[in-house]
Amino acid sequence: MTRSALQMGRLTLVLCLLLQLVLVTQACFLGNCLNDGERDVDGREAMRPCKYCSFGQCVGPQICCGDRGCEMGSEEANKCREEDEDSTPCQVFGWPCTLNNPGNTNGKCVANCIGICCVTDTCVVSSECQKESKSGIRVGCQRS
């Protein structure tokens, strides 16, 4: 092989690797979010809800939350990693909340009955998420 053929082969390999890197990194989770915690790509509005897990919705790659609380790192919560493989944007449902998390302070209230605010990698109990209706019952919760 000639020297120029080897250089072309290397250039082609580098270009293929760069293309693959771009395609793989198009998937986004809450880490690439807008300020209100919604996933977005190229300014388009989110088109679908984030994946559902055992008792709620995926909030991060290892976080599953619902009205009973949140699971982190469990087998069921780890199924949420599949969300990173999808380049179609998704939206975590819940009203906006704020946490003291460097780099990502804008979360979503995801377990209203308990009052949990989550971002990609952490969740906290937040009074901001314990909104009550006029009757004094927490919104979305059943009386027990």
mmCIF file of C-alpha atoms in Angstrom, residues 20-135:
data_model
loop_
_atom_site.group_PDB
_atom_site.id
_atom_site.type_symbol
_atom_site.label_atom_id
_atom_site.label_comp_id
_atom_site.label_asym_id
_atom_site.label_seq_id
_atom_site.Cartn_x
_atom_site.Cartn_y
_atom_site.Cartn_z
ATOM 1 C CA GLN A 20 -20.427 7.568 15.622
ATOM 2 C CA LEU A 21 -19.596 9.792 18.606
ATOM 3 C CA VAL A 22 -22.019 12.465 17.401
ATOM 4 C CA LEU A 23 -24.811 9.919 16.912
ATOM 5 C CA VAL A 24 -24.282 8.336 20.330
ATOM 6 C CA THR A 25 -24.220 11.655 22.187
ATOM 7 C CA GLN A 26 -27.503 12.901 20.731
ATOM 8 C CA ALA A 27 -29.419 11.027 23.426
ATOM 9 C CA CYS A 28 -30.231 13.300 26.313
ATOM 10 C CA PHE A 29 -31.468 12.899 29.842
ATOM 11 C CA LEU A 30 -32.065 15.544 32.412
ATOM 12 C CA GLY A 31 -28.395 16.535 32.389
ATOM 13 C CA ASN A 32 -28.917 18.267 29.030
ATOM 14 C CA CYS A 33 -32.115 19.944 30.117
ATOM 15 C CA LEU A 34 -33.745 23.257 29.808
ATOM 16 C CA ASN A 35 -34.021 25.241 33.027
ATOM 17 C CA ASP A 36 -37.382 23.741 33.961
ATOM 18 C CA GLY A 37 -36.127 20.148 33.849
ATOM 19 C CA GLU A 38 -37.563 19.176 30.471
ATOM 20 C CA ARG A 39 -35.405 17.421 27.933
ATOM 21 C CA ASP A 40 -35.059 19.242 24.660
ATOM 22 C CA VAL A 41 -33.047 18.823 21.453
ATOM 23 C CA ASP A 42 -32.344 21.679 19.033
ATOM 24 C CA GLY A 43 -35.053 23.874 20.556
ATOM 25 C CA ARG A 44 -37.842 21.439 19.721
ATOM 26 C CA GLU A 45 -40.506 20.863 22.326
ATOM 27 C CA ALA A 46 -40.507 17.479 24.086
ATOM 28 C CA MET A 47 -42.703 15.011 22.217
ATOM 29 C CA ARG A 48 -43.270 12.124 24.620
ATOM 30 C CA PRO A 49 -43.254 11.307 28.317
ATOM 31 C CA CYS A 50 -40.118 9.763 29.752
ATOM 32 C CA LYS A 51 -40.191 5.987 30.166
ATOM 33 C CA TYR A 52 -42.412 4.476 32.855
ATOM 34 C CA CYS A 53 -40.964 2.206 35.522
ATOM 35 C CA SER A 54 -42.466 -0.015 38.240
ATOM 36 C CA PHE A 55 -44.600 2.602 39.992
ATOM 37 C CA GLY A 56 -43.990 5.881 38.206
ATOM 38 C CA GLN A 57 -41.742 7.555 35.678
ATOM 39 C CA CYS A 58 -38.028 7.580 34.962
ATOM 40 C CA VAL A 59 -36.470 10.784 36.234
ATOM 41 C CA GLY A 60 -32.804 9.958 35.653
ATOM 42 C CA PRO A 61 -30.666 7.060 34.420
ATOM 43 C CA GLN A 62 -31.104 5.238 37.753
ATOM 44 C CA ILE A 63 -34.133 6.953 39.327
ATOM 45 C CA CYS A 64 -37.767 5.773 39.197
ATOM 46 C CA CYS A 65 -40.333 7.944 41.032
ATOM 47 C CA GLY A 66 -44.058 7.837 41.708
ATOM 48 C CA ASP A 67 -46.508 8.821 44.442
ATOM 49 C CA ARG A 68 -45.079 6.109 46.746
ATOM 50 C CA GLY A 69 -41.597 7.631 46.554
ATOM 51 C CA CYS A 70 -38.454 7.012 44.533
ATOM 52 C CA GLU A 71 -36.223 4.013 43.853
ATOM 53 C CA MET A 72 -32.577 4.706 43.096
ATOM 54 C CA GLY A 73 -30.151 2.136 41.781
ATOM 55 C CA SER A 74 -32.606 -0.773 42.110
ATOM 56 C CA GLU A 75 -33.045 -3.274 39.293
ATOM 57 C CA GLU A 76 -36.287 -1.578 38.244
ATOM 58 C CA ALA A 77 -34.761 1.916 38.421
ATOM 59 C CA ASN A 78 -31.785 0.783 36.350
ATOM 60 C CA LYS A 79 -34.218 0.103 33.481
ATOM 61 C CA CYS A 80 -34.385 3.887 33.182
ATOM 62 C CA ARG A 81 -30.905 3.810 31.638
ATOM 63 C CA GLU A 82 -32.629 2.786 28.396
ATOM 64 C CA GLU A 83 -33.860 6.380 28.144
ATOM 65 C CA ASP A 84 -30.298 7.509 27.381
ATOM 66 C CA GLU A 85 -30.282 5.290 24.281
ATOM 67 C CA ASP A 86 -33.226 7.129 22.717
ATOM 68 C CA SER A 87 -32.394 10.352 20.873
ATOM 69 C CA THR A 88 -36.060 11.435 20.855
ATOM 70 C CA PRO A 89 -36.562 13.976 23.643
ATOM 71 C CA CYS A 90 -38.856 13.208 26.556
ATOM 72 C CA GLN A 91 -40.463 15.184 29.342
ATOM 73 C CA VAL A 92 -40.615 14.382 33.052
ATOM 74 C CA PHE A 93 -44.088 15.286 34.319
ATOM 75 C CA GLY A 94 -44.498 17.413 37.425
ATOM 76 C CA TRP A 95 -44.353 21.077 38.318
ATOM 77 C CA PRO A 96 -40.976 22.828 38.556
ATOM 78 C CA CYS A 97 -39.050 22.859 41.824
ATOM 79 C CA THR A 98 -35.626 24.083 42.908
ATOM 80 C CA LEU A 99 -32.862 22.183 44.678
ATOM 81 C CA ASN A 100 -29.385 22.984 45.844
ATOM 82 C CA ASN A 101 -27.585 20.786 43.318
ATOM 83 C CA PRO A 102 -24.529 22.342 41.625
ATOM 84 C CA GLY A 103 -25.013 22.615 37.881
ATOM 85 C CA ASN A 104 -28.628 21.461 37.880
ATOM 86 C CA THR A 105 -30.896 23.278 40.330
ATOM 87 C CA ASN A 106 -34.118 23.057 38.324
ATOM 88 C CA GLY A 107 -35.990 19.837 38.990
ATOM 89 C CA LYS A 108 -39.496 18.438 38.839
ATOM 90 C CA CYS A 109 -41.890 17.479 41.632
ATOM 91 C CA VAL A 110 -42.315 13.768 40.959
ATOM 92 C CA ALA A 111 -43.792 12.237 44.110
ATOM 93 C CA ASN A 112 -46.451 14.748 45.092
ATOM 94 C CA CYS A 113 -47.890 12.822 48.034
ATOM 95 C CA ILE A 114 -44.482 12.746 49.687
ATOM 96 C CA GLY A 115 -43.156 16.005 48.224
ATOM 97 C CA ILE A 116 -40.062 14.878 46.324
ATOM 98 C CA CYS A 117 -38.121 17.103 43.914
ATOM 99 C CA CYS A 118 -35.697 15.355 41.518
ATOM 100 C CA VAL A 119 -33.047 16.125 38.934
ATOM 101 C CA THR A 120 -31.016 13.591 36.949
ATOM 102 C CA ASP A 121 -28.885 12.279 39.776
ATOM 103 C CA THR A 122 -30.570 13.175 43.050
ATOM 104 C CA CYS A 123 -33.891 13.683 44.798
ATOM 105 C CA VAL A 124 -34.814 15.603 47.952
ATOM 106 C CA VAL A 125 -37.933 16.080 50.049
ATOM 107 C CA SER A 126 -39.158 19.574 49.244
ATOM 108 C CA SER A 127 -41.981 21.618 50.763
ATOM 109 C CA GLU A 128 -42.255 23.213 47.318
ATOM 110 C CA CYS A 129 -43.611 19.875 46.054
ATOM 111 C CA GLN A 130 -46.180 19.424 48.815
ATOM 112 C CA LYS A 131 -48.790 21.623 47.196
ATOM 113 C CA GLU A 132 -52.237 21.446 48.720
ATOM 114 C CA SER A 133 -55.641 22.064 47.257
ATOM 115 C CA LYS A 134 -58.072 24.567 48.823
ATOM 116 C CA SER A 135 -59.535 21.727 50.916
#
